[in-house]
Amino acid sequence: MPEEREDYFNIADINRDYEELYGFRTASAYMQGAERGVSPEIIREISRIKNEPRWMLDFRLNALDLFNAMPDPPWIDASIFKDINYDDLYFYARASDKQFNNWDDVPADIRDTFDRLGVPEAERKFLAGVSAQFESEVVYHHIQEELEKQGVIFLDFDSGLREHEELVRTYLGTLVPPGDNKFAALNSAAWSGGSFVYVPPGVKVTIPLQAYFRINAESIGQFERTIIIADKGSSVHYIEGCTAPVYSRIAFHTGVIELFAMEDAYLRYTTIQNWSNNVLNLVTQRAVANRNATVEWMDGNLGARTTMKYPAVYLAEPGARGRVLSIGYANKGQRQDAGAKMIHAAPRTTSAITAKSISQNGGRSSYRGLVQVKKGASHVKTDVECDALLLDDFSESDTYPTIDVREREDVHVMHEATVGKVSDEVIYYLKSRGIPEKDAVLMVINGFLKEFTDELPMEYAVELNRLIQLEMEGTIG
Amino acid sequence: MAETRPNIASPLGALSFAEAREWVRQLPAEVHNIPDKLVHLENAFRLPLPGPPDEAWRRMDIEQFHIEKMVVTIPLISVETDGPDPGANGSGRIEAVTLEDIAGDTQRRYATFHSRFAAAFERRRKKNKSRANDVEENKLYSYNQALSESGAFVYVPKDYQGENTLIIRLESPAAGGVALPQLFIHVAPGASVDILLDLRCAPGASIWSSLKALVEEDGELGLATVQTASPEAFAVQHRFVIAGENARVYLDDVALGGQVSMVDSTCTLAGAGAHLNAYGLMATEGREHSGAKVSVEHHAEHTKSDTFYKAVLRDASRALFSGNIKIPQGSVHSVGYEENRSLLLGEDARSESIPQLEIIENDVSCSHGSTVSSLDPEELYYLGSRGIPHPQAERLLVKAFYADILGKMRLGADESVRAAVIDAVRERTGIEID
């Protein structure tokens, strides 16, 4: 495979120093700071600054009560929450007061950060619109004219609320109610930023909609809230990529994503999450697929100290399809607790989950998933595959699936999982062909992840391969 | 028929801790470990009913039972071989006695078993890293440990190679009562034994039993458990099996009936080369709820396990399989496999499967599979087109479904055990699985 090798060496020269390229932080002048901790006063203040309607303030305050009353999720070992100190977190901060339509208007320090990430180039070449979340607030937003002509709404969530209040109000919290779990409650109380997307009936959005999310301040909570509605027969692909600088303190990220795929719609949501290794990333992602609709979650979890993320598809009407394809990479000190949920609530629904994880240097990756077939959901087919790769003898891999079936009529539920290491024989073979061991291992890993990278737009696939390689540097051979 | 009498007069809910403590203290100290029992007694009073966060127990609908109304009863126990005990190669005889009959040399062996088991269990505890939400403490197990005075002890001497199956019957005899039998099995190095454990509940009776088995190096234990219970019974088995170097353990579980029945077993492959097969066959009907929690711990190199449970669910019954293969660091070249298959026949039946893996060693091969399906319409159609009516076709397909697990079971090869299993399944489900 000469092309792949060439590709590999080209990639090797890019971003040789992770610290320099990703480990930076720019000093931001906070226009609006807020106190640490969460309280009704802070929530009122957030709502006031954003000039929100009364119902939204009530929504937030109600959620805050739920948050304070709820325990941590009981279904996971409590050690995962031990570092969280809610009183020590900032719940709202933003770097700039304004929204920008033009890249040149974005403040220089923020622009600098994005320049170093390569966002503008990427945008020029590929992006339909960039919604860059920086310090809890969307500061830059651009939508191509053709999207506007098609009637596609692609806004940051605050603008979405201002300009399409009724739509937001109709859908907000219907898939992830504030009381769903403690972190969803926190997000509902303190949300800021995120995206609001509406694709009108029949509209096919041919270019992926992209948003870059960033965390860039110590102990800042990011609570992005995203709603995507793909109306009847429409099709859209939304990409969220995260790259966070390295901090000394714990950053806290609790997002809530709600996707609505109406009849015959196609909706794909891609995430490449590469938070710095001190971030807690506890996200509730849920989708509903109506009649003959398809929802796909593509979920890459590379960074963060702790990730808890289980994208779900509620297959609500006959013919709906759901798919989750996820990868997790747990390096030293990291815990990737990721998975997927498929709820079959209607007949003739199908779903597939493919979860791949790699652990090294003592990292722990877990698959935690649920496949449920409700009574009445006949003629269902669902397939789960989990593969885990352990690169050394002290890293950890867990598989915690739950399969719950309550319908007997023509139901096929399959689940398979394997855990193992990179095959000695394969490495031996590659070495016998003159490929150094380190390259051989990388080739195997790239092959292991190929199913995922194949689904990504080209620049993301390149970036992902690069990140994996950076993660592995100095650890093999 | 042995006499059935409550051994502690009050129902569990009316029993005071002081009263129970006095009762425990008066047990014969040469058979019962009183300090240990008192610790369990505290746990039995302190702990809530098993449930969250334990992933398996939280799914079992046990709140429906009024355990406070249950009275501890003496189980009926019988121990027999299905033929003369040959002690084939002059290795000495197998000793199988009820706890009441323990005396002399057997008592010494009984004490040795307990000290060895405790030491092995302590080594296990140190090696076992708590990860998921499996909870070791259990109120029902603690009740069994604290308030049981009955049970059986089996000692299989070194290099014993018997051909006959030892049959142990434990029955909970009285409606409204719960029997708490304990079973201890010690397989000495190089010995091999097959045991059929026949667990029964009289109508309206419940049983919370426990088993501790130690299989020493090169030993072999085949243990088939056939549990039958009336539809209102609350049947629980707690099991701890520890296998030494190159030991082989074959657990065959047949669970038939009980309003709620649950097997909670922990098998530790403690010695290098130890091997475990755990195979289960479940059949549920009515509103029965049957569960199997099978934890396999690979605590040494070159250990191998194969777990395979199959369930057929009728009516509005429920079945749960919760498996967990744990391979800690250092257990290289281990192979672990677990599989669960369920066939849903009942309109309101519900199958839950939680096949878990916790692996901290990369030089291993570990996987699991789980499938839930209904009767294949095409297969039914085919059989129908051959003139086979639906009920008969269904029976044929169920028989086919069970065929492989019955073939895998070690004691499926023993004619008398096989017959016992087949009879029990026929009696329960009306299906001829042979």
PDB file of C-alpha atoms in Angstrom, chain A residues 142-276:
ATOM      1  CA  HIS A 142     -21.550  32.615   8.478  1.00  0.00           C
ATOM      2  CA  ILE A 143     -24.085  31.032   6.255  1.00  0.00           C
ATOM      3  CA  GLN A 144     -23.623  30.661   2.583  1.00  0.00           C
ATOM      4  CA  GLU A 145     -26.149  32.462   0.523  1.00  0.00           C
ATOM      5  CA  GLU A 146     -27.383  29.352  -1.188  1.00  0.00           C
ATOM      6  CA  LEU A 147     -28.377  27.891   2.147  1.00  0.00           C
ATOM      7  CA  GLU A 148     -30.396  30.972   2.901  1.00  0.00           C
ATOM      8  CA  LYS A 149     -32.022  30.757  -0.479  1.00  0.00           C
ATOM      9  CA  GLN A 150     -33.048  27.183   0.280  1.00  0.00           C
ATOM     10  CA  GLY A 151     -34.674  28.400   3.443  1.00  0.00           C
ATOM     11  CA  VAL A 152     -32.269  26.537   5.678  1.00  0.00           C
ATOM     12  CA  ILE A 153     -31.928  28.056   9.128  1.00  0.00           C
ATOM     13  CA  PHE A 154     -28.440  27.660  10.533  1.00  0.00           C
ATOM     14  CA  LEU A 155     -27.969  29.869  13.559  1.00  0.00           C
ATOM     15  CA  ASP A 156     -26.336  29.854  16.921  1.00  0.00           C
ATOM     16  CA  PHE A 157     -28.886  28.846  19.500  1.00  0.00           C
ATOM     17  CA  ASP A 158     -29.363  32.309  20.987  1.00  0.00           C
ATOM     18  CA  SER A 159     -30.148  33.775  17.588  1.00  0.00           C
ATOM     19  CA  GLY A 160     -32.373  30.798  16.900  1.00  0.00           C
ATOM     20  CA  LEU A 161     -34.313  31.611  20.028  1.00  0.00           C
ATOM     21  CA  ARG A 162     -34.613  35.276  19.103  1.00  0.00           C
ATOM     22  CA  GLU A 163     -35.567  34.775  15.486  1.00  0.00           C
ATOM     23  CA  HIS A 164     -37.559  31.544  15.650  1.00  0.00           C
ATOM     24  CA  GLU A 165     -38.890  31.535  19.163  1.00  0.00           C
ATOM     25  CA  GLU A 166     -41.942  29.391  18.430  1.00  0.00           C
ATOM     26  CA  LEU A 167     -39.933  26.695  16.678  1.00  0.00           C
ATOM     27  CA  VAL A 168     -37.462  26.552  19.553  1.00  0.00           C
ATOM     28  CA  ARG A 169     -40.223  26.501  22.093  1.00  0.00           C
ATOM     29  CA  THR A 170     -41.993  23.677  20.269  1.00  0.00           C
ATOM     30  CA  TYR A 171     -38.974  21.401  20.227  1.00  0.00           C
ATOM     31  CA  LEU A 172     -36.782  22.404  23.162  1.00  0.00           C
ATOM     32  CA  GLY A 173     -36.538  19.729  25.814  1.00  0.00           C
ATOM     33  CA  THR A 174     -38.969  17.380  24.118  1.00  0.00           C
ATOM     34  CA  LEU A 175     -36.333  14.700  23.535  1.00  0.00           C
ATOM     35  CA  VAL A 176     -34.110  15.518  26.479  1.00  0.00           C
ATOM     36  CA  PRO A 177     -36.354  16.945  29.160  1.00  0.00           C
ATOM     37  CA  PRO A 178     -34.549  18.894  31.873  1.00  0.00           C
ATOM     38  CA  GLY A 179     -35.308  16.120  34.359  1.00  0.00           C
ATOM     39  CA  ASP A 180     -33.762  13.422  32.170  1.00  0.00           C
ATOM     40  CA  ASN A 181     -30.510  13.375  34.099  1.00  0.00           C
ATOM     41  CA  LYS A 182     -28.499  15.669  36.331  1.00  0.00           C
ATOM     42  CA  PHE A 183     -26.325  16.971  33.516  1.00  0.00           C
ATOM     43  CA  ALA A 184     -29.221  17.598  31.177  1.00  0.00           C
ATOM     44  CA  ALA A 185     -30.811  19.570  34.021  1.00  0.00           C
ATOM     45  CA  LEU A 186     -27.624  21.601  34.447  1.00  0.00           C
ATOM     46  CA  ASN A 187     -27.467  22.276  30.741  1.00  0.00           C
ATOM     47  CA  SER A 188     -31.122  23.278  30.632  1.00  0.00           C
ATOM     48  CA  ALA A 189     -30.501  25.733  33.451  1.00  0.00           C
ATOM     49  CA  ALA A 190     -27.262  27.241  32.251  1.00  0.00           C
ATOM     50  CA  TRP A 191     -27.135  26.625  28.498  1.00  0.00           C
ATOM     51  CA  SER A 192     -25.315  29.074  26.303  1.00  0.00           C
ATOM     52  CA  GLY A 193     -24.347  28.679  22.685  1.00  0.00           C
ATOM     53  CA  GLY A 194     -24.895  25.734  20.434  1.00  0.00           C
ATOM     54  CA  SER A 195     -26.648  25.588  17.090  1.00  0.00           C
ATOM     55  CA  PHE A 196     -30.169  25.780  15.809  1.00  0.00           C
ATOM     56  CA  VAL A 197     -30.743  24.171  12.441  1.00  0.00           C
ATOM     57  CA  TYR A 198     -33.952  23.821  10.478  1.00  0.00           C
ATOM     58  CA  VAL A 199     -34.073  22.242   7.052  1.00  0.00           C
ATOM     59  CA  PRO A 200     -37.378  22.799   5.200  1.00  0.00           C
ATOM     60  CA  PRO A 201     -39.298  19.925   3.579  1.00  0.00           C
ATOM     61  CA  GLY A 202     -37.612  18.354   0.606  1.00  0.00           C
ATOM     62  CA  VAL A 203     -34.419  20.403   0.869  1.00  0.00           C
ATOM     63  CA  LYS A 204     -31.213  18.466   0.438  1.00  0.00           C
ATOM     64  CA  VAL A 205     -28.259  20.245   1.993  1.00  0.00           C
ATOM     65  CA  THR A 206     -25.361  18.958  -0.050  1.00  0.00           C
ATOM     66  CA  ILE A 207     -22.498  20.441   1.937  1.00  0.00           C
ATOM     67  CA  PRO A 208     -21.978  19.574   5.593  1.00  0.00           C
ATOM     68  CA  LEU A 209     -22.934  22.247   8.102  1.00  0.00           C
ATOM     69  CA  GLN A 210     -20.061  22.714  10.493  1.00  0.00           C
ATOM     70  CA  ALA A 211     -19.569  24.286  13.843  1.00  0.00           C
ATOM     71  CA  TYR A 212     -16.375  24.527  15.748  1.00  0.00           C
ATOM     72  CA  PHE A 213     -16.726  24.479  19.458  1.00  0.00           C
ATOM     73  CA  ARG A 214     -14.029  25.694  21.697  1.00  0.00           C
ATOM     74  CA  ILE A 215     -13.386  25.952  25.383  1.00  0.00           C
ATOM     75  CA  ASN A 216     -10.762  28.454  26.255  1.00  0.00           C
ATOM     76  CA  ALA A 217     -10.913  29.465  29.865  1.00  0.00           C
ATOM     77  CA  GLU A 218     -10.050  27.810  33.076  1.00  0.00           C
ATOM     78  CA  SER A 219     -12.922  26.001  34.763  1.00  0.00           C
ATOM     79  CA  ILE A 220     -15.421  27.304  32.321  1.00  0.00           C
ATOM     80  CA  GLY A 221     -18.521  25.262  31.863  1.00  0.00           C
ATOM     81  CA  GLN A 222     -19.697  24.916  28.356  1.00  0.00           C
ATOM     82  CA  PHE A 223     -23.336  24.100  28.003  1.00  0.00           C
ATOM     83  CA  GLU A 224     -24.075  24.084  24.372  1.00  0.00           C
ATOM     84  CA  ARG A 225     -27.602  23.398  23.327  1.00  0.00           C
ATOM     85  CA  THR A 226     -28.301  22.211  19.837  1.00  0.00           C
ATOM     86  CA  ILE A 227     -31.531  21.455  18.034  1.00  0.00           C
ATOM     87  CA  ILE A 228     -31.576  20.184  14.487  1.00  0.00           C
ATOM     88  CA  ILE A 229     -34.845  19.659  12.665  1.00  0.00           C
ATOM     89  CA  ALA A 230     -34.822  17.909   9.311  1.00  0.00           C
ATOM     90  CA  ASP A 231     -38.308  18.360   7.959  1.00  0.00           C
ATOM     91  CA  LYS A 232     -40.107  15.894   5.680  1.00  0.00           C
ATOM     92  CA  GLY A 233     -37.950  14.432   2.959  1.00  0.00           C
ATOM     93  CA  SER A 234     -35.006  16.703   3.686  1.00  0.00           C
ATOM     94  CA  SER A 235     -31.433  15.731   4.181  1.00  0.00           C
ATOM     95  CA  VAL A 236     -28.642  17.317   6.194  1.00  0.00           C
ATOM     96  CA  HIS A 237     -25.231  16.509   7.623  1.00  0.00           C
ATOM     97  CA  TYR A 238     -24.079  18.495  10.630  1.00  0.00           C
ATOM     98  CA  ILE A 239     -20.500  18.366  11.848  1.00  0.00           C
ATOM     99  CA  GLU A 240     -19.312  19.422  15.226  1.00  0.00           C
ATOM    100  CA  GLY A 241     -15.578  19.356  15.827  1.00  0.00           C
ATOM    101  CA  CYS A 242     -13.909  20.146  19.077  1.00  0.00           C
ATOM    102  CA  THR A 243     -10.311  21.012  19.760  1.00  0.00           C
ATOM    103  CA  ALA A 244      -9.538  22.423  23.135  1.00  0.00           C
ATOM    104  CA  PRO A 245      -6.286  23.822  24.449  1.00  0.00           C
ATOM    105  CA  VAL A 246      -4.621  22.391  27.506  1.00  0.00           C
ATOM    106  CA  TYR A 247      -5.457  23.897  30.871  1.00  0.00           C
ATOM    107  CA  SER A 248      -4.300  23.364  34.369  1.00  0.00           C
ATOM    108  CA  ARG A 249      -7.785  23.097  35.829  1.00  0.00           C
ATOM    109  CA  ILE A 250     -10.803  21.000  35.090  1.00  0.00           C
ATOM    110  CA  ALA A 251     -13.049  22.247  32.362  1.00  0.00           C
ATOM    111  CA  PHE A 252     -16.594  21.043  32.283  1.00  0.00           C
ATOM    112  CA  HIS A 253     -18.639  20.428  29.203  1.00  0.00           C
ATOM    113  CA  THR A 254     -22.254  19.383  29.365  1.00  0.00           C
ATOM    114  CA  GLY A 255     -24.080  19.589  26.093  1.00  0.00           C
ATOM    115  CA  VAL A 256     -27.567  18.632  25.108  1.00  0.00           C
ATOM    116  CA  ILE A 257     -28.219  17.772  21.484  1.00  0.00           C
ATOM    117  CA  GLU A 258     -31.712  17.071  20.168  1.00  0.00           C
ATOM    118  CA  LEU A 259     -32.258  15.870  16.613  1.00  0.00           C
ATOM    119  CA  PHE A 260     -35.596  15.567  14.861  1.00  0.00           C
ATOM    120  CA  ALA A 261     -35.834  13.634  11.624  1.00  0.00           C
ATOM    121  CA  MET A 262     -39.306  13.926  10.152  1.00  0.00           C
ATOM    122  CA  GLU A 263     -40.866  11.555   7.653  1.00  0.00           C
ATOM    123  CA  ASP A 264     -38.400  10.366   5.000  1.00  0.00           C
ATOM    124  CA  ALA A 265     -35.706  12.725   6.257  1.00  0.00           C
ATOM    125  CA  TYR A 266     -32.037  11.917   6.503  1.00  0.00           C
ATOM    126  CA  LEU A 267     -30.000  13.420   9.315  1.00  0.00           C
ATOM    127  CA  ARG A 268     -26.396  12.758  10.128  1.00  0.00           C
ATOM    128  CA  TYR A 269     -24.551  14.271  13.083  1.00  0.00           C
ATOM    129  CA  THR A 270     -20.790  13.940  13.195  1.00  0.00           C
ATOM    130  CA  THR A 271     -18.667  14.806  16.200  1.00  0.00           C
ATOM    131  CA  ILE A 272     -14.933  14.739  16.517  1.00  0.00           C
ATOM    132  CA  GLN A 273     -14.308  15.443  20.143  1.00  0.00           C
ATOM    133  CA  ASN A 274     -10.757  16.284  21.064  1.00  0.00           C
ATOM    134  CA  TRP A 275     -10.992  18.200  24.291  1.00  0.00           C
ATOM    135  CA  SER A 276      -7.802  18.635  26.243  1.00  0.00           C
TER     136      SER A 276
END
